[in-house]
Amino acid sequence: MDPLHGVPLLEDLPDLDGKRVLVRVDFNVPLHIGIDGLATVADDFRITAALPTLRWLQDQGAEVVACSHLGRPGNKPDPRWEMDPVRHRLETLCPGIELSGNLRFNPGEKANDPAFVASLIEGFDAYVNEAFGVAHRRHASIVGPPQFLPSAAGLRLAKEVEVLGGILSRPARPFVAVVGGAKVADKLEVLKVLATKVDTLLVGGGMAFTFLAARGQEVGNSLLDEAHLDDCRALLDSGLEILLPSDIRALEPGGTLGPQAGGTFGPRGGVKIIEGDLTDGWTGLDIGPDTAAAFAEVVRHAGTVLWNGPLGAFEDKRFAAGTRVVAQAVADCEGFSVVGGGDSASALDELGLSDQVSFLSTGGGASLTFIERNGSLPALDALRHAPNAPH
Ligand code: 3PG
Ligand code: MG
């Protein structure tokens, strides 16, 4: 089914001239804290992605108020998560848009409290959801307003759904998924669904070690999720072509991990490339060069490639090579390339490759949930029930 079916779009909104429109955005952006202690926006991709919708609404003559969460404050005001740095950036990019306070300062947001929904929509004539990154959350600002106000999916939200829905239902083949990240438990459900859709699955990152262990390999001190060995074994036995790391870049026993190598307080320890079993005490932290080359070869020849999650502990430069090689291959792929997840996106960004992929998703968790649930998300369901939704 078309995941946008029944979802009202901007053109389904009533006349907005002189009306007040509440727009839920996901401006949960990385911040940079300067030596003066002041926070600035480190990456404004999620802000720029929402601009066409905000400008469209302004062009209709609407008064636009945006609202977002930032970080994970504990349901109460927290000076670290004030919206000011985001507000300043928005003001320079698109003057005239008001941005209200951090939604997650109020416990009603995550609890989806009806009283909080009522306070959110007070004085508004319409609602737009332009927050794909939180479309998988059943929070007040996502599922509440469409019960009461004429509502619509923003341009970017609709595009995300169209692109992800498209690669799931009619991918150009071969369809290759590259999945990394630390925790296999977080990705199992999505892997099970992908296993029914893709031609080849490439597994890297911390999660690969549970797969390697499931295949009977020694993984030393690497991340291992014993509770999910059977799930990994079942996937390996499913008949799907799954490529696991054949060589691993590992850190010696007692070594430490960190952002800058060298120096007295920098990360320490010897690094070597190990093929096959990892000896006692060594920790696998990146795919090795042979694996990276093999993955890159498969990725470059994909008709469709979907990449989510780093292949190694790339914040430590010693373990960034695997992620870099794969990022480059995703950029070089002549097929349709889709990247989701903050870490993959920042790896691409660091390499200056962000504009060389076909589609960079603004949502990591949301895109995985979208795949897991075959195109259904709480935000979309809520919009389908809006008073102006098409029938
Ligand atoms: C994200 O950055 O993944 C989204 O903004 C969602 O944030 P959350 O995982 O804290 O709900
Ligand atoms: Mg997240």
Short mmCIF file of C-alpha atoms and ligand atoms in Angstrom, two decimals:
data_model
loop_
_atom_site.label_atom_id
_atom_site.label_comp_id
_atom_site.label_asym_id
_atom_site.label_seq_id
_atom_site.Cartn_x
_atom_site.Cartn_y
_atom_site.Cartn_z
CA MET A 1 0.00 0.00 0.00
CA ASP A 2 1.06 3.59 -0.60
CA PRO A 3 2.12 4.81 2.85
CA LEU A 4 0.87 8.33 2.03
CA HIS A 5 -2.60 7.05 1.18
CA GLY A 6 -5.22 9.09 3.03
CA VAL A 7 -2.66 11.49 4.48
CA PRO A 8 -3.66 15.14 3.95
CA LEU A 9 -1.00 17.23 2.20
CA LEU A 10 -0.46 21.00 2.22
CA GLU A 11 -2.92 21.54 -0.62
CA ASP A 12 -5.62 19.82 1.45
CA LEU A 13 -5.48 22.64 4.01
CA PRO A 14 -8.18 25.33 3.96
CA ASP A 15 -7.34 28.91 2.97
CA LEU A 16 -4.57 30.04 5.32
CA ASP A 17 -4.52 33.77 4.64
CA GLY A 18 -4.33 35.52 7.99
CA LYS A 19 -4.57 32.19 9.84
CA ARG A 20 -2.29 30.85 12.55
CA VAL A 21 -0.53 27.59 11.72
CA LEU A 22 1.29 25.38 14.21
CA VAL A 23 4.14 23.42 12.60
CA ARG A 24 5.74 20.50 14.44
CA VAL A 25 9.35 20.40 13.25
CA ASP A 26 12.24 18.19 14.36
CA PHE A 27 14.94 20.74 15.11
CA ASN A 28 16.69 18.30 17.43
CA VAL A 29 20.03 19.27 15.93
CA PRO A 30 23.59 18.71 17.13
CA LEU A 31 24.93 21.67 19.09
CA HIS A 32 28.48 22.92 19.38
CA ILE A 33 29.48 24.37 22.72
CA GLY A 34 32.10 27.10 22.23
CA ILE A 35 34.93 27.91 24.66
CA ASP A 36 32.72 30.77 25.87
CA GLY A 37 30.19 28.11 26.87
CA LEU A 38 27.70 29.32 24.28
CA ALA A 39 25.86 26.76 22.19
CA THR A 40 25.50 27.11 18.44
CA VAL A 41 23.94 24.81 15.86
CA ALA A 42 26.62 22.42 14.60
CA ASP A 43 24.58 21.02 11.71
CA ASP A 44 21.45 22.73 10.40
CA PHE A 45 20.36 20.01 7.96
CA ARG A 46 17.10 19.39 9.82
CA ILE A 47 16.34 23.12 9.79
CA THR A 48 17.04 23.65 6.10
CA ALA A 49 15.00 20.55 5.28
CA ALA A 50 11.90 22.20 6.78
CA LEU A 51 12.32 25.57 5.08
CA PRO A 52 10.30 24.91 1.90
CA THR A 53 7.25 24.08 4.01
CA LEU A 54 7.71 27.06 6.32
CA ARG A 55 8.11 29.39 3.33
CA TRP A 56 5.11 27.88 1.56
CA LEU A 57 2.97 28.57 4.61
CA GLN A 58 4.25 32.14 4.82
CA ASP A 59 3.48 32.63 1.13
CA GLN A 60 -0.11 31.61 1.82
CA GLY A 61 -0.32 34.53 4.23
CA ALA A 62 -0.23 32.38 7.36
CA GLU A 63 1.31 33.33 10.66
CA VAL A 64 3.64 30.41 11.36
CA VAL A 65 4.66 29.12 14.77
CA ALA A 66 7.09 26.19 14.81
CA CYS A 67 7.56 23.87 17.78
CA SER A 68 10.20 21.21 18.43
CA HIS A 69 11.95 19.16 21.04
CA LEU A 70 15.70 19.42 21.57
CA GLY A 71 17.64 16.63 23.24
CA ARG A 72 16.19 14.50 25.98
CA PRO A 73 15.60 16.82 28.95
CA GLY A 74 13.85 15.04 31.81
CA ASN A 75 10.33 16.44 31.35
CA LYS A 76 11.35 19.72 32.97
CA PRO A 77 13.14 22.90 31.94
CA ASP A 78 16.89 22.42 31.53
CA PRO A 79 19.14 25.34 30.48
CA ARG A 80 21.28 22.95 28.38
CA TRP A 81 18.33 22.29 26.09
CA GLU A 82 16.92 25.76 25.57
CA MET A 83 15.90 26.42 21.97
CA ASP A 84 17.81 29.75 21.67
CA PRO A 85 20.67 28.54 19.44
CA VAL A 86 18.14 26.90 17.13
CA ARG A 87 15.94 29.98 17.19
CA HIS A 88 18.89 32.16 16.14
CA ARG A 89 19.74 29.91 13.22
CA LEU A 90 16.11 29.74 12.09
CA GLU A 91 15.85 33.52 12.27
CA THR A 92 18.77 33.91 9.87
CA LEU A 93 17.48 31.23 7.49
CA CYS A 94 13.80 32.14 7.50
CA PRO A 95 12.86 35.38 9.24
CA GLY A 96 9.38 35.79 10.62
CA ILE A 97 8.86 32.30 12.01
CA GLU A 98 8.26 32.02 15.72
CA LEU A 99 9.81 29.01 17.48
CA SER A 100 8.25 28.07 20.80
CA GLY A 101 10.05 26.52 23.77
CA ASN A 102 11.37 22.96 24.00
CA LEU A 103 8.33 20.68 23.96
CA ARG A 104 10.05 18.15 26.21
CA PHE A 105 10.31 20.63 29.08
CA ASN A 106 6.68 19.68 29.70
CA PRO A 107 5.86 16.16 30.89
CA GLY A 108 2.68 16.31 28.81
CA GLU A 109 4.64 15.98 25.56
CA LYS A 110 5.95 12.45 25.95
CA ALA A 111 2.91 11.35 27.98
CA ASN A 112 0.62 12.55 25.19
CA ASP A 113 -1.46 14.34 27.79
CA PRO A 114 -4.77 15.71 26.39
CA ALA A 115 -4.45 18.86 28.50
CA PHE A 116 -1.05 19.53 26.94
CA VAL A 117 -2.47 18.95 23.47
CA ALA A 118 -5.21 21.47 24.26
CA SER A 119 -2.65 24.05 25.34
CA LEU A 120 -0.56 23.42 22.19
CA ILE A 121 -3.38 24.02 19.73
CA GLU A 122 -4.93 26.98 21.52
CA GLY A 123 -5.30 29.90 19.14
CA PHE A 124 -4.30 27.91 16.04
CA ASP A 125 -6.35 27.32 12.90
CA ALA A 126 -4.29 24.54 11.31
CA TYR A 127 -1.46 22.10 12.01
CA VAL A 128 1.38 20.81 9.85
CA ASN A 129 3.67 17.93 10.74
CA GLU A 130 7.12 18.51 9.28
CA ALA A 131 8.95 16.35 11.83
CA PHE A 132 9.84 13.06 10.17
CA GLY A 133 12.58 12.43 12.76
CA VAL A 134 9.95 11.97 15.49
CA ALA A 135 7.17 10.54 13.33
CA HIS A 136 7.61 7.23 15.17
CA ARG A 137 6.88 8.78 18.58
CA ARG A 138 3.34 8.84 19.96
CA HIS A 139 3.94 12.22 21.59
CA ALA A 140 1.39 14.99 22.17
CA SER A 141 2.66 17.34 19.46
CA ILE A 142 2.68 14.52 16.90
CA VAL A 143 -0.59 12.68 17.42
CA GLY A 144 -2.64 15.30 19.30
CA PRO A 145 -3.29 18.32 17.03
CA PRO A 146 -4.66 16.38 14.02
CA GLN A 147 -7.58 15.23 16.18
CA PHE A 148 -8.78 18.81 16.34
CA LEU A 149 -7.28 20.97 13.58
CA PRO A 150 -7.23 20.74 9.80
CA SER A 151 -3.80 19.17 9.31
CA ALA A 152 -1.23 18.21 6.73
CA ALA A 153 2.07 16.46 6.21
CA GLY A 154 4.84 18.92 5.39
CA LEU A 155 6.69 18.66 2.07
CA ARG A 156 9.73 17.01 3.62
CA LEU A 157 7.73 14.54 5.69
CA ALA A 158 5.82 13.53 2.57
CA LYS A 159 9.07 13.20 0.60
CA GLU A 160 10.67 10.99 3.26
CA VAL A 161 7.66 8.69 3.21
CA GLU A 162 7.56 8.62 -0.58
CA VAL A 163 11.27 7.79 -0.92
CA LEU A 164 11.39 5.15 1.81
CA GLY A 165 8.09 3.66 0.70
CA GLY A 166 9.38 3.57 -2.87
CA ILE A 167 12.55 1.64 -2.14
CA LEU A 168 10.61 -0.88 -0.07
CA SER A 169 7.94 -1.52 -2.66
CA ARG A 170 9.81 -1.21 -5.96
CA PRO A 171 13.57 -1.01 -5.48
CA ALA A 172 15.92 -1.03 -8.46
CA ARG A 173 17.90 -4.25 -8.07
CA PRO A 174 20.18 -5.43 -6.75
CA PHE A 175 18.91 -3.90 -3.52
CA VAL A 176 21.71 -3.77 -0.95
CA ALA A 177 21.33 -2.76 2.70
CA VAL A 178 24.34 -1.81 4.79
CA VAL A 179 23.53 -1.88 8.47
CA GLY A 180 25.90 -0.95 11.27
CA GLY A 181 25.77 0.57 14.72
CA ALA A 182 26.53 -0.81 18.13
CA LYS A 183 23.45 -2.67 19.25
CA VAL A 184 22.05 -5.64 17.38
CA ALA A 185 18.91 -5.59 19.55
CA ASP A 186 17.95 -2.17 18.18
CA LYS A 187 18.18 -3.37 14.60
CA LEU A 188 16.86 -6.92 14.71
CA GLU A 189 13.29 -6.10 13.75
CA VAL A 190 14.40 -3.95 10.86
CA LEU A 191 16.87 -6.63 9.74
CA LYS A 192 14.07 -9.21 9.69
CA VAL A 193 12.00 -7.01 7.41
CA LEU A 194 14.96 -6.05 5.23
CA ALA A 195 15.79 -9.73 4.87
CA THR A 196 12.53 -10.13 2.95
CA LYS A 197 13.26 -7.17 0.66
CA VAL A 198 16.96 -6.91 -0.13
CA ASP A 199 19.23 -9.03 -2.30
CA THR A 200 22.29 -8.60 -0.10
CA LEU A 201 22.70 -7.51 3.50
CA LEU A 202 26.04 -6.15 4.69
CA VAL A 203 26.50 -6.12 8.45
CA GLY A 204 29.18 -4.09 10.21
CA GLY A 205 29.63 -2.10 13.42
CA GLY A 206 29.39 -3.48 16.93
CA MET A 207 26.34 -5.51 15.99
CA ALA A 208 28.37 -7.64 13.57
CA PHE A 209 30.07 -9.47 16.45
CA THR A 210 26.87 -11.15 17.59
CA PHE A 211 26.45 -12.40 14.02
CA LEU A 212 30.06 -13.61 13.92
CA ALA A 213 29.61 -15.36 17.25
CA ALA A 214 26.40 -16.92 15.96
CA ARG A 215 28.49 -18.38 13.15
CA GLY A 216 30.82 -19.88 15.74
CA GLN A 217 33.62 -17.35 15.61
CA GLU A 218 35.57 -16.11 18.65
CA VAL A 219 34.95 -12.38 19.14
CA GLY A 220 37.33 -11.68 22.03
CA ASN A 221 36.24 -8.69 24.04
CA SER A 222 34.00 -7.22 21.32
CA LEU A 223 30.37 -6.30 21.88
CA LEU A 224 28.34 -9.47 22.14
CA ASP A 225 24.62 -9.74 22.75
CA GLU A 226 24.19 -13.33 23.88
CA ALA A 227 20.42 -12.95 24.23
CA HIS A 228 20.16 -12.42 20.47
CA LEU A 229 22.50 -15.09 19.15
CA ASP A 230 19.56 -17.25 18.06
CA ASP A 231 17.95 -14.38 16.14
CA CYS A 232 21.22 -13.76 14.32
CA ARG A 233 21.59 -17.46 13.59
CA ALA A 234 18.07 -17.55 12.15
CA LEU A 235 18.86 -14.65 9.83
CA LEU A 236 22.11 -16.29 8.74
CA ASP A 237 20.17 -19.48 7.95
CA SER A 238 17.39 -17.65 6.10
CA GLY A 239 18.99 -18.11 2.69
CA LEU A 240 19.58 -14.40 2.20
CA GLU A 241 23.07 -13.35 1.14
CA ILE A 242 24.53 -11.79 4.31
CA LEU A 243 28.09 -10.50 4.27
CA LEU A 244 29.86 -10.29 7.62
CA PRO A 245 33.32 -8.85 8.28
CA SER A 246 36.10 -11.21 7.20
CA ASP A 247 38.75 -9.07 8.85
CA ILE A 248 38.50 -6.81 11.86
CA ARG A 249 40.45 -3.83 13.12
CA ALA A 250 40.91 -4.51 16.81
CA LEU A 251 42.28 -2.82 19.91
CA GLU A 252 44.66 -4.59 22.26
CA PRO A 253 43.65 -5.62 25.77
CA GLY A 254 43.58 -2.62 28.10
CA GLY A 255 43.52 -0.13 25.23
CA THR A 256 41.19 2.86 25.41
CA LEU A 257 38.89 4.51 22.93
CA GLY A 258 38.41 8.21 22.37
CA PRO A 259 38.02 11.02 19.88
CA GLN A 260 41.63 12.14 19.55
CA ALA A 261 44.50 9.68 19.35
CA GLY A 262 47.83 10.50 21.01
CA GLY A 263 48.62 12.86 23.89
CA THR A 264 48.71 11.98 27.55
CA PHE A 265 44.97 11.69 27.90
CA GLY A 266 44.23 10.49 24.38
CA PRO A 267 43.14 6.94 23.66
CA ARG A 268 45.88 4.33 23.97
CA GLY A 269 46.64 0.82 22.90
CA GLY A 270 47.91 -1.13 19.94
CA VAL A 271 45.70 -1.69 16.93
CA LYS A 272 45.93 -4.59 14.52
CA ILE A 273 43.97 -6.24 11.78
CA ILE A 274 42.78 -9.71 12.63
CA GLU A 275 41.34 -12.26 10.23
CA GLY A 276 39.02 -14.87 11.69
CA ASP A 277 38.93 -15.50 15.42
CA LEU A 278 39.71 -12.61 17.75
CA THR A 279 42.09 -13.63 20.48
CA ASP A 280 41.29 -13.18 24.10
CA GLY A 281 41.01 -9.62 25.27
CA TRP A 282 41.18 -7.97 21.84
CA THR A 283 38.22 -5.76 20.99
CA GLY A 284 36.95 -5.48 17.44
CA LEU A 285 36.09 -1.84 16.69
CA ASP A 286 35.99 -1.54 12.92
CA ILE A 287 35.72 -3.67 9.83
CA GLY A 288 39.14 -4.42 8.34
CA PRO A 289 40.41 -3.21 4.94
CA ASP A 290 39.50 -6.41 3.05
CA THR A 291 35.95 -6.27 4.39
CA ALA A 292 35.67 -2.57 3.60
CA ALA A 293 36.82 -3.21 0.03
CA ALA A 294 34.40 -6.13 -0.36
CA PHE A 295 31.48 -4.11 1.04
CA ALA A 296 32.38 -1.14 -1.16
CA GLU A 297 32.38 -3.34 -4.25
CA VAL A 298 28.87 -4.63 -3.53
CA VAL A 299 27.61 -1.14 -2.68
CA ARG A 300 29.00 0.47 -5.83
CA HIS A 301 27.11 -1.99 -8.02
CA ALA A 302 23.80 -1.72 -6.22
CA GLY A 303 20.65 -0.58 -8.01
CA THR A 304 19.44 0.62 -4.64
CA VAL A 305 21.52 1.01 -1.51
CA LEU A 306 20.20 1.75 1.95
CA TRP A 307 22.78 2.63 4.61
CA ASN A 308 22.07 3.00 8.31
CA GLY A 309 24.68 3.01 11.04
CA PRO A 310 28.46 3.36 11.17
CA LEU A 311 30.64 0.32 10.42
CA GLY A 312 32.99 1.00 13.32
CA ALA A 313 33.68 3.26 16.29
CA PHE A 314 34.38 6.09 13.85
CA GLU A 315 34.51 8.88 16.44
CA ASP A 316 37.97 7.45 17.23
CA LYS A 317 39.99 8.16 14.08
CA ARG A 318 41.79 4.81 14.37
CA PHE A 319 38.48 3.04 13.75
CA ALA A 320 36.96 5.36 11.15
CA ALA A 321 38.35 3.78 7.98
CA GLY A 322 35.60 1.21 7.43
CA THR A 323 32.84 3.79 7.72
CA ARG A 324 34.74 6.13 5.39
CA VAL A 325 35.29 3.55 2.69
CA VAL A 326 31.64 2.52 2.76
CA ALA A 327 30.48 6.17 2.81
CA GLN A 328 32.57 6.81 -0.29
CA ALA A 329 31.12 3.74 -2.00
CA VAL A 330 27.56 4.85 -1.18
CA ALA A 331 28.39 8.24 -2.71
CA ASP A 332 29.93 6.56 -5.78
CA CYS A 333 27.02 4.17 -6.29
CA GLU A 334 25.24 4.95 -9.55
CA GLY A 335 22.01 3.46 -8.30
CA PHE A 336 19.63 5.10 -5.86
CA SER A 337 21.29 5.69 -2.49
CA VAL A 338 19.45 6.39 0.74
CA VAL A 339 21.18 7.16 4.02
CA GLY A 340 19.46 7.35 7.40
CA GLY A 341 20.65 7.98 10.92
CA GLY A 342 22.61 10.79 12.52
CA ASP A 343 25.94 8.91 12.65
CA SER A 344 25.90 7.86 9.00
CA ALA A 345 24.85 11.36 8.02
CA SER A 346 27.65 12.99 10.00
CA ALA A 347 30.20 10.55 8.54
CA LEU A 348 29.06 11.59 5.06
CA ASP A 349 29.13 15.22 6.07
CA GLU A 350 32.66 14.97 7.45
CA LEU A 351 33.79 13.57 4.11
CA GLY A 352 31.92 16.26 2.18
CA LEU A 353 29.79 13.59 0.51
CA SER A 354 26.34 14.57 1.78
CA ASP A 355 25.18 15.95 -1.55
CA GLN A 356 26.44 12.90 -3.45
CA VAL A 357 23.78 10.54 -2.16
CA SER A 358 20.32 10.40 -3.69
CA PHE A 359 18.50 10.91 -0.42
CA LEU A 360 19.69 11.75 3.06
CA SER A 361 16.92 11.03 5.54
CA THR A 362 16.32 13.47 8.40
CA GLY A 363 15.33 10.56 10.61
CA GLY A 364 17.35 7.63 11.92
CA GLY A 365 15.03 5.88 14.35
CA ALA A 366 12.01 7.02 12.36
CA SER A 367 13.28 5.54 9.10
CA LEU A 368 14.04 2.21 10.79
CA THR A 369 10.59 2.14 12.39
CA PHE A 370 9.04 3.00 9.04
CA ILE A 371 10.74 -0.04 7.49
CA GLU A 372 9.92 -2.30 10.46
CA ARG A 373 6.23 -1.42 10.25
CA ASN A 374 6.06 -1.48 6.49
CA GLY A 375 5.25 2.18 6.08
CA SER A 376 3.07 2.84 9.07
CA LEU A 377 3.99 5.52 11.61
CA PRO A 378 2.01 7.16 14.43
CA ALA A 379 2.39 10.58 12.77
CA LEU A 380 0.87 9.31 9.50
CA ASP A 381 -1.97 7.49 11.26
CA ALA A 382 -2.82 10.66 13.19
CA LEU A 383 -2.85 12.78 10.02
CA ARG A 384 -5.16 10.25 8.32
CA HIS A 385 -7.73 10.97 11.03
CA ALA A 386 -7.59 14.75 10.66
CA PRO A 387 -10.93 16.47 9.91
CA ASN A 388 -9.73 17.49 6.42
CA ALA A 389 -8.16 14.14 5.46
CA PRO A 390 -9.05 12.87 1.99
CA HIS A 391 -11.31 9.82 1.91
C1 3PG B 1 16.21 12.01 16.68
O1 3PG B 1 17.12 12.83 16.73
O2 3PG B 1 16.40 10.81 16.46
C2 3PG B 1 14.81 12.51 16.79
O3 3PG B 1 14.78 13.89 17.00
C3 3PG B 1 14.07 11.76 17.87
O4 3PG B 1 14.61 12.00 19.10
P1 3PG B 1 14.34 10.97 20.27
O5 3PG B 1 15.03 9.69 19.85
O6 3PG B 1 14.93 11.58 21.51
O7 3PG B 1 12.86 10.78 20.38
MG MG B 2 17.88 9.15 17.55
#
